[in-house]
Coordinates of C-alpha atoms and ligand atoms in Angstrom, one line a residue:
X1 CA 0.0 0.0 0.0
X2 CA 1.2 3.7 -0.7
X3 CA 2.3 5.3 2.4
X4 CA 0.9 8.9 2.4
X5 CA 3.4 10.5 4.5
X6 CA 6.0 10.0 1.4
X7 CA 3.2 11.1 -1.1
X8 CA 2.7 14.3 1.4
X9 CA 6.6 14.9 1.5
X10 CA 7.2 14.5 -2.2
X11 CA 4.5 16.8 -2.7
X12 CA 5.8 19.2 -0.4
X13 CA 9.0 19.4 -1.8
X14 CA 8.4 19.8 -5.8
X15 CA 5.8 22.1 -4.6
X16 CA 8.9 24.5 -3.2
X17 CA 10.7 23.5 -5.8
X18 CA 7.9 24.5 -8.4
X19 CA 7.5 27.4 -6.8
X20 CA 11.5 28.9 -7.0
X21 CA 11.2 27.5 -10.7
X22 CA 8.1 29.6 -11.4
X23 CA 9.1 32.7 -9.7
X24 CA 12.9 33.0 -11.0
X25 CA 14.3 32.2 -7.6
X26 CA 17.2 30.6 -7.6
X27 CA 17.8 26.7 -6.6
X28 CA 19.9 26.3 -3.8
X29 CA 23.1 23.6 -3.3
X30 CA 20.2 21.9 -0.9
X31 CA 17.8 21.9 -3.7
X32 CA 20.3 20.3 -6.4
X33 CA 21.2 17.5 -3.8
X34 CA 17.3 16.9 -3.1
X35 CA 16.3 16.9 -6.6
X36 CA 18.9 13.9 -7.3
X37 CA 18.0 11.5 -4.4
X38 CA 14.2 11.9 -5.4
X39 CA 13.2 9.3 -7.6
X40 CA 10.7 11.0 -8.8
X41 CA 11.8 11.4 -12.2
X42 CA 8.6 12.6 -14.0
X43 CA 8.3 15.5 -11.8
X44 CA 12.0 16.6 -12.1
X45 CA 11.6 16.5 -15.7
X46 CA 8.1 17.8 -15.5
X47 CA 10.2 21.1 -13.8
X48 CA 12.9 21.4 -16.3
X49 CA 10.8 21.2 -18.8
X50 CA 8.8 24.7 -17.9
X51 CA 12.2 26.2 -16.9
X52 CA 13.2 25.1 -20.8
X53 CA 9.8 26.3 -22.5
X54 CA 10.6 29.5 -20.6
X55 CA 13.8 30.4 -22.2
X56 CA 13.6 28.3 -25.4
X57 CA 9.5 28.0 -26.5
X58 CA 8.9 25.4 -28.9
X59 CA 11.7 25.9 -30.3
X60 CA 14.7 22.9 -30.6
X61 CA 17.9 23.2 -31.8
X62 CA 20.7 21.5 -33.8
X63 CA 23.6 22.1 -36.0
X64 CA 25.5 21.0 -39.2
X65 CA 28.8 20.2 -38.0
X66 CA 31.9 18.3 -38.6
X67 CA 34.3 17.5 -35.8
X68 CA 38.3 17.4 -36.9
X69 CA 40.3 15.4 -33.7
X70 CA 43.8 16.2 -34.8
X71 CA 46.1 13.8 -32.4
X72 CA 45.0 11.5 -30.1
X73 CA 48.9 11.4 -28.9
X74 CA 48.4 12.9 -25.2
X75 CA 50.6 13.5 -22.3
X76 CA 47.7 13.9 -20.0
X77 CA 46.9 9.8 -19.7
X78 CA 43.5 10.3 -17.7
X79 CA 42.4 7.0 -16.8
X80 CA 38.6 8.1 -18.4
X81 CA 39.9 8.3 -21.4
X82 CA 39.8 5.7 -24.3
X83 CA 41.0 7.8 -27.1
X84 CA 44.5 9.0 -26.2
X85 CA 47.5 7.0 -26.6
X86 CA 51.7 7.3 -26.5
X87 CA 53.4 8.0 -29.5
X88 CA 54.5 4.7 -30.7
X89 CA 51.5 2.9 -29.8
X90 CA 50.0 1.7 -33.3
X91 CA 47.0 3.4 -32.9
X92 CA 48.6 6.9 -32.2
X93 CA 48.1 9.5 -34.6
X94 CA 48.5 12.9 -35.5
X95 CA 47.2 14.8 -38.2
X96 CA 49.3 17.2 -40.6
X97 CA 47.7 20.3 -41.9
X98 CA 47.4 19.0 -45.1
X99 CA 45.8 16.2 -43.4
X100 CA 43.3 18.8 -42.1
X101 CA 43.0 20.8 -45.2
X102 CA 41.5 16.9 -46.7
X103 CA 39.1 16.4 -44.1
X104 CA 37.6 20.3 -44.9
X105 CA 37.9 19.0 -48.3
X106 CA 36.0 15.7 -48.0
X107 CA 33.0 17.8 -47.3
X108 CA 33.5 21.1 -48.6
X109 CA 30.0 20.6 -50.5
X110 CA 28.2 20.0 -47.4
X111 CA 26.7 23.2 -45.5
X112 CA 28.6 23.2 -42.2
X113 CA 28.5 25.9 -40.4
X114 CA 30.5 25.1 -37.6
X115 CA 34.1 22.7 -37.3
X116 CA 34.7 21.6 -33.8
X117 CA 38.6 20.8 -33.1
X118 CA 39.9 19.0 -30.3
X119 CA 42.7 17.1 -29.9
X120 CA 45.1 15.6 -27.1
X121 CA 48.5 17.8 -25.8
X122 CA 51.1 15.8 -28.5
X123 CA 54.3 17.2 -27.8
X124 CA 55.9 17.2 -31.0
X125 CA 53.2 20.0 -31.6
X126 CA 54.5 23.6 -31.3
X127 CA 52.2 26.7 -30.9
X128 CA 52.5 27.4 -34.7
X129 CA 51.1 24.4 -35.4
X130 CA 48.2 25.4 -34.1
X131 CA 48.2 28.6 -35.9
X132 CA 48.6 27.4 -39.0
X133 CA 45.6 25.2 -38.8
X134 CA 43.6 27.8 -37.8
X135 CA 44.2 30.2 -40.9
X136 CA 44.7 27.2 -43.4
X137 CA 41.1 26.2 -42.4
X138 CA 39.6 29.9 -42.3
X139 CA 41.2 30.0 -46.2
X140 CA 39.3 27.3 -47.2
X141 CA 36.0 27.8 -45.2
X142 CA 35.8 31.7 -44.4
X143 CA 31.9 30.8 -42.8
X144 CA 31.7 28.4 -40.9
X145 CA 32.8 29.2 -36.9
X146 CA 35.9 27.5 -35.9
X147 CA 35.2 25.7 -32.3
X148 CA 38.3 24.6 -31.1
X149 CA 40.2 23.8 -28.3
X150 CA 39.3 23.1 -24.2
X151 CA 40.9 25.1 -21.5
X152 CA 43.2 22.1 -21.3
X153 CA 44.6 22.9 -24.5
X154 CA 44.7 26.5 -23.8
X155 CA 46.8 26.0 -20.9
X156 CA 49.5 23.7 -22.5
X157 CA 50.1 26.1 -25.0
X158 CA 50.4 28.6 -23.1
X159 CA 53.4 26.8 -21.3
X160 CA 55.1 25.1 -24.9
X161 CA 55.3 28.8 -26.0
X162 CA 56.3 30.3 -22.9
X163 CA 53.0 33.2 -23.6
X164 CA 50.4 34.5 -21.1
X165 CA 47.1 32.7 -21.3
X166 CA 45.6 35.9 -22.9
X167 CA 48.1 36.4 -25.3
X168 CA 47.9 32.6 -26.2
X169 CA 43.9 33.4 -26.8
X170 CA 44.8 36.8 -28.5
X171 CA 47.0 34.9 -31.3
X172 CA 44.4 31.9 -31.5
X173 CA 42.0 34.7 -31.9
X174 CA 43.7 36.5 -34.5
X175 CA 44.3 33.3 -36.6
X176 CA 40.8 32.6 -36.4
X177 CA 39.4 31.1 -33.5
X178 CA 35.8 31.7 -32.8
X179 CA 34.7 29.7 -30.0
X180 CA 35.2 27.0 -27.7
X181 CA 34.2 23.8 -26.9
X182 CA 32.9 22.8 -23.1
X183 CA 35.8 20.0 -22.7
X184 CA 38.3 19.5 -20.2
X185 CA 35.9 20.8 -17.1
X186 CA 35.4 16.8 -16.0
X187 CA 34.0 17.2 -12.9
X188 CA 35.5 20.2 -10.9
X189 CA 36.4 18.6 -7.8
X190 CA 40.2 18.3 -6.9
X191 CA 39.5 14.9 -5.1
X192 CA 38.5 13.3 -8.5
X193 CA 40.7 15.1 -10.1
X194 CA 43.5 14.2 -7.9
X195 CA 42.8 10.3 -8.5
X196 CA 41.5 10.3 -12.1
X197 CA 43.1 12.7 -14.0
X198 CA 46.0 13.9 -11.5
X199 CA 47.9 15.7 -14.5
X200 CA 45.5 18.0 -16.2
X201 CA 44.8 21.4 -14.9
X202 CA 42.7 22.0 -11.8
X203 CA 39.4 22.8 -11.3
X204 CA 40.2 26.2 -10.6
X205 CA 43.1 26.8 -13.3
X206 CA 39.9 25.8 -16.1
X207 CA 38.0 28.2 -14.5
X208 CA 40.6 30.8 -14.6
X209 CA 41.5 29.9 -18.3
X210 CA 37.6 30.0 -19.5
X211 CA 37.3 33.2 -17.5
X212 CA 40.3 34.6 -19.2
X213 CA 38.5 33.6 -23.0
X214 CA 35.6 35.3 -22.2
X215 CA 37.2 38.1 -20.9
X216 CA 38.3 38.2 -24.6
X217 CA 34.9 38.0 -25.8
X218 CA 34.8 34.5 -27.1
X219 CA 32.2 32.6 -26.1
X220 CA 32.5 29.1 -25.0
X221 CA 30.6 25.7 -23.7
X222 CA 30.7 24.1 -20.2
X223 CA 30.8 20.0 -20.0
X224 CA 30.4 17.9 -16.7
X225 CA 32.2 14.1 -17.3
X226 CA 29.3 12.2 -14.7
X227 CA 28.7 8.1 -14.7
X228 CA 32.0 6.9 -12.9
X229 CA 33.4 7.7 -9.0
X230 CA 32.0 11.3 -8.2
X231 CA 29.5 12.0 -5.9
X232 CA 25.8 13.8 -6.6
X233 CA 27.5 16.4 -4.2
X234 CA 30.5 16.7 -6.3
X235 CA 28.2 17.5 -9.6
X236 CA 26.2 20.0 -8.2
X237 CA 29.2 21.8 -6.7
X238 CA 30.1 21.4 -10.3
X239 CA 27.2 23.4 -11.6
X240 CA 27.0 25.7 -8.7
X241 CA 31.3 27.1 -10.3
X242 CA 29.6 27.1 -13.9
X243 CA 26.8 29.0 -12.4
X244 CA 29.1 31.7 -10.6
X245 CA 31.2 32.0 -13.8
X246 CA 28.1 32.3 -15.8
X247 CA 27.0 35.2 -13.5
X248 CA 30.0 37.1 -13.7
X249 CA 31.0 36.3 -17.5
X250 CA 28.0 35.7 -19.3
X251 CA 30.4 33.7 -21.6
X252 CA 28.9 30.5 -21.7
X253 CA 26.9 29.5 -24.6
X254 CA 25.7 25.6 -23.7
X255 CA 26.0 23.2 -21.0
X256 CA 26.2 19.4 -22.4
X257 CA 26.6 17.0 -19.6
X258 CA 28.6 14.2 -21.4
X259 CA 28.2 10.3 -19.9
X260 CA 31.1 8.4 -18.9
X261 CA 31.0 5.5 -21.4
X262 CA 33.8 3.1 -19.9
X263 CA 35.2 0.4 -22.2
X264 CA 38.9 0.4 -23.3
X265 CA 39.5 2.6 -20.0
X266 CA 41.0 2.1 -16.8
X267 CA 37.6 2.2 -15.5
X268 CA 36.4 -0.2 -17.4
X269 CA 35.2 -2.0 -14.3
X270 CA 32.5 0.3 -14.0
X271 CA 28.7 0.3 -15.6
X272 CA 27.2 2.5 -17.9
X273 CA 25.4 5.2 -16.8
X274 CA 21.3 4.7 -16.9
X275 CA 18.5 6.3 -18.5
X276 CA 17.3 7.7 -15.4
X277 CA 20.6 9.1 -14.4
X278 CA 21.0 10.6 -17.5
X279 CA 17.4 11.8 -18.5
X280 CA 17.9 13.6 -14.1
X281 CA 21.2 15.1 -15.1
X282 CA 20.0 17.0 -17.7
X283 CA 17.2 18.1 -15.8
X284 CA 19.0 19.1 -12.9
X285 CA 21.4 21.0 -14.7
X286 CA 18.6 22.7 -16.8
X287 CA 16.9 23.8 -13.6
X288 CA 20.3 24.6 -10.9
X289 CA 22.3 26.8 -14.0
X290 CA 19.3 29.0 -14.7
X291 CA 22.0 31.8 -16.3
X292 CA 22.3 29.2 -19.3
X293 CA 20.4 29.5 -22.4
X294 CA 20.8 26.4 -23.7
X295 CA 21.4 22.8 -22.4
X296 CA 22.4 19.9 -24.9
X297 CA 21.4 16.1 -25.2
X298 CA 24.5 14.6 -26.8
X299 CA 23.6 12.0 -29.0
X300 CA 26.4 10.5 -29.3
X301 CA 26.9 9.7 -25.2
X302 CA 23.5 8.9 -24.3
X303 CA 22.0 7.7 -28.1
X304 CA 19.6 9.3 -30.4
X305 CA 16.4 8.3 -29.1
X306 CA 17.4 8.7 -25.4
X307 CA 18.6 12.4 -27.0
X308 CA 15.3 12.9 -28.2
X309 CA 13.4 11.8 -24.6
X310 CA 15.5 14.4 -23.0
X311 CA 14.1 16.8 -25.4
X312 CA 10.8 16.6 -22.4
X313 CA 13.4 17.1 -19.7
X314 CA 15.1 20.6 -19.9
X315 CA 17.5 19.7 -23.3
X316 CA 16.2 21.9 -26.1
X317 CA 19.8 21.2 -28.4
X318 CA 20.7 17.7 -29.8
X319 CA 24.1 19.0 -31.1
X320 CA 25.0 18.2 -34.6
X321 CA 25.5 15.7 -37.7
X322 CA 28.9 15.4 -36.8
X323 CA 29.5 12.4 -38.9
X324 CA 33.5 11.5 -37.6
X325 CA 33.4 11.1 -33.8
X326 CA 36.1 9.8 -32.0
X327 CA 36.2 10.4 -28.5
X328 CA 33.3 8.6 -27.3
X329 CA 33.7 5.7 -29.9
X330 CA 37.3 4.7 -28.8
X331 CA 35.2 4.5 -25.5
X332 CA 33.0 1.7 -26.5
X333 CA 29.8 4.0 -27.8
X334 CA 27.8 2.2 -29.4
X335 CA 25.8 5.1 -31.1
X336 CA 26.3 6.1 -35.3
X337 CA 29.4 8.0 -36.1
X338 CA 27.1 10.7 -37.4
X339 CA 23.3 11.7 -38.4
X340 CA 21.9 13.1 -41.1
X341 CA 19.8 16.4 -40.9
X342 CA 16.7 14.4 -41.5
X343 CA 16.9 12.1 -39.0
X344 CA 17.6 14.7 -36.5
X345 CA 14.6 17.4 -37.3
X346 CA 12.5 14.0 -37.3
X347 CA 13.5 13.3 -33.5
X348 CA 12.7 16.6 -32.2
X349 CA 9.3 17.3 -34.6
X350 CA 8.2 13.7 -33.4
X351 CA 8.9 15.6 -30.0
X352 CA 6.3 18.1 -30.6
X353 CA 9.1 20.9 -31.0
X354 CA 9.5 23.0 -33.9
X355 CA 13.2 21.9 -35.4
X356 CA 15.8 24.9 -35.7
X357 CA 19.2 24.4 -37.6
X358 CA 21.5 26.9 -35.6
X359 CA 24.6 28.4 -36.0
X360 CA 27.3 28.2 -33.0
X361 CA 25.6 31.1 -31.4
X362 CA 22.1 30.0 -31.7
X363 CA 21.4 32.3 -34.8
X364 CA 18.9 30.1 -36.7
X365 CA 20.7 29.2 -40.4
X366 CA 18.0 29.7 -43.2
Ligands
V47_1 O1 36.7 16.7 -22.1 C1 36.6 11.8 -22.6 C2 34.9 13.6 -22.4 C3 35.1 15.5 -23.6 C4 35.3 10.1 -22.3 O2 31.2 22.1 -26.3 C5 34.5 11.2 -22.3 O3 29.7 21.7 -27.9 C6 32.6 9.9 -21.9 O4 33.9 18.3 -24.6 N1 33.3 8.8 -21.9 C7 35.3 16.1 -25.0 N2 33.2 11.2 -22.1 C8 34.0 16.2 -25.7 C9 33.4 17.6 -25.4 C10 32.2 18.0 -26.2 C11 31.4 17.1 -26.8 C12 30.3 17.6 -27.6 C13 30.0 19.0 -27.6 C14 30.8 19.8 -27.0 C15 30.6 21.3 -27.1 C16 31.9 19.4 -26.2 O5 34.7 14.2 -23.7 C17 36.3 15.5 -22.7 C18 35.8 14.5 -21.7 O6 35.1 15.2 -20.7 N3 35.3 12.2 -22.5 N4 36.5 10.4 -22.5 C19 34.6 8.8 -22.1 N5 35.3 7.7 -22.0
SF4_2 FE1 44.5 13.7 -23.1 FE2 42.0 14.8 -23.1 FE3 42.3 12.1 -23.1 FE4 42.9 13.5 -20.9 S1 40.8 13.3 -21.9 S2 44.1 11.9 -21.8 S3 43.7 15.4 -21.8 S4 42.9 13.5 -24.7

């Protein structure tokens, strides 16, 4: 029989809840923390979805992309990660820029509007390199917004070229960088930091480097790595520093929370995450980082039709075509290397949304 002392606290509780949500008041670190140990899913998502049709309508969005990973050679070796290797391990590679000019080439007849470029911190790269491949690709597609490189990156080349973090972004700036992708934020917590990913910048060093990009008025996106040892406190700390930034920036663009997927990793030992995590992350983060516009279901972490459910809690973006993705895949993902356009507009219209192909900066793209 249902007790209904738990219906009565339940009730009690997404009624406060509503009620901050409806009246723009802002969900506290308490709140957060609540909201994941209730497993009262539908209501969560139910919440997230009025705090989405607030700042997004009917509207969903995604975008013709193409994703370039130039090296998968890293120094880093977090033990999340599937896709980097050492240099003379046979599956180690690194891309020239001719290499790069091909893969623009491959589908220069396609209309992408937006080329998102990450890679691992390969040091037989110098910071010219990196230059290089930003004009080279500007030459050869002058429209489409160059989204590359994490904080992470940012960092390391500000210390292989002995520059300033702002004069690194200045340069990358002036040879053509546009944006930047949410990577490299993991989970900002120095514990897991400390004993998953002990040599890639701290929490607070991202934070610094992100703030230091929008202080030079490019916009970026903020990831959270969840699924694998952190706690539900650690994640809404998490959001709680994107939130801060967010307030004193206004820098960010999108938040995509990105599910551990652990096969070919050190963690292998560990499950996937679940629908119901997943589906609650994105509804969480959709109702704590109410400074955020826009909150993606990545397609390629959780799957397309997963994606497309999310669309009902809080996710109004299903990111792109993409067509060559490696990160996740090295991971064991078991999702399609890319979509088509058609595919996608059919998930979010059989959604009951009205489908809107974007540019980076959520400019609809006739
Ligand atoms: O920083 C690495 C994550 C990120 C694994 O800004 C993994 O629009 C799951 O940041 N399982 C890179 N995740 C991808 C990324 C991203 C993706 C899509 C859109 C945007 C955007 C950014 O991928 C890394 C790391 O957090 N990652 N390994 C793994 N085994
Ligand atoms: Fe290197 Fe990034 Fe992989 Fe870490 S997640 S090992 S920094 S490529």
């Amino acid at each position: 029989m249902l007790k209904k002392n738990n219906l009565n606290i339940s009730t009690k509780f997404f009624a406060g809840i509503k009620d901050k949500v409806v009246n723009g008041i802002r969900l506290t670190v308490e709140d957060g923390i609540n909201l994941y140990k209730s497993p009262d899913l539908i209501s969560i998502g139910a919440l997230a979805d009025y705090a989405r049709k607030k700042k997004c309508g009917n509207k969903a969005y995604y975008i013709y992309n193409q994703h370039i990973n130039y090296t998968n050679i890293c120094i880093n070796q977090c033990l999340f990660c599937a896709y980097s290797r050492k240099k003379n391990q046979p599956e180690a590679f690194l891309y020239s820029i001719e290499d790069i000019k091909q893969k623009i080439y491959e589908r220069i007849d396609e209309p992408i509007t937006e080329l998102h470029i990450v890679g691992g911190l390969n040091p037989e790269l110098d910071f010219n390199y990196y230059l290089t491949m930003l004009k080279t690709i500007k030459l050869i597609r002058p429209n489409a917004v160059i989204k590359a490189f994490t904080a992470v990156e940012i960092d390391y080349l500000a210390r292989i070229s002995g520059l300033s973090i702002q004069q690194v972004i200045k340069k990358l700036k002036q040879a053509g960088l546009d944006m930047m992708p949410g990577g490299g934020a993991e989970v900002l917590s120095d514990t897991i930091r400390k004993k998953l990913f002990p040599k890639k910048i701290s929490g607070s060093k991202w934070l610094q480097v992100i703030k230091a990009v929008h202080k030079e008025k490019i916009k970026t996106n903020a990831t959270m790595l969840y699924g694998h040892i952190e706690t539900i406190e650690e994640r809404i700390s998490h959001l709680i520093q994107l939130r801060e930034l967010q307030d004193e920036t206004n820098g960010f663009i999108a938040f995509i929370p990105l599910a551990f997927h652990s096969q070919n990793t050190k963690l292998s030992r560990l499950p996937a995450t679940t629908a119901v995590d997943d589906l609650k992350t994105i509804a969480i983060s959709r109702l704590m980082l109410d400074n955020f516009n826009h909150i993606k279901a990545y397609w390629v972490m959780i799957g397309a039709k997963l994606a497309q459910t999310a669309l009902f809690f809080g996710a109004d973006d299903l990111d792109g075509t993409i067509i060559e993705e490696k990160i996740t895949h090295f991971a064991g993902a078991k999702t399609a290397k890319g979509l088509t356009e058609e595919y996608i507009k059919n998930l979010i219209v059989k959604a009951g949304l009205t489908p809107v192909c974007r540019d980076s900066f959520y400019n609809p793209v006739a």
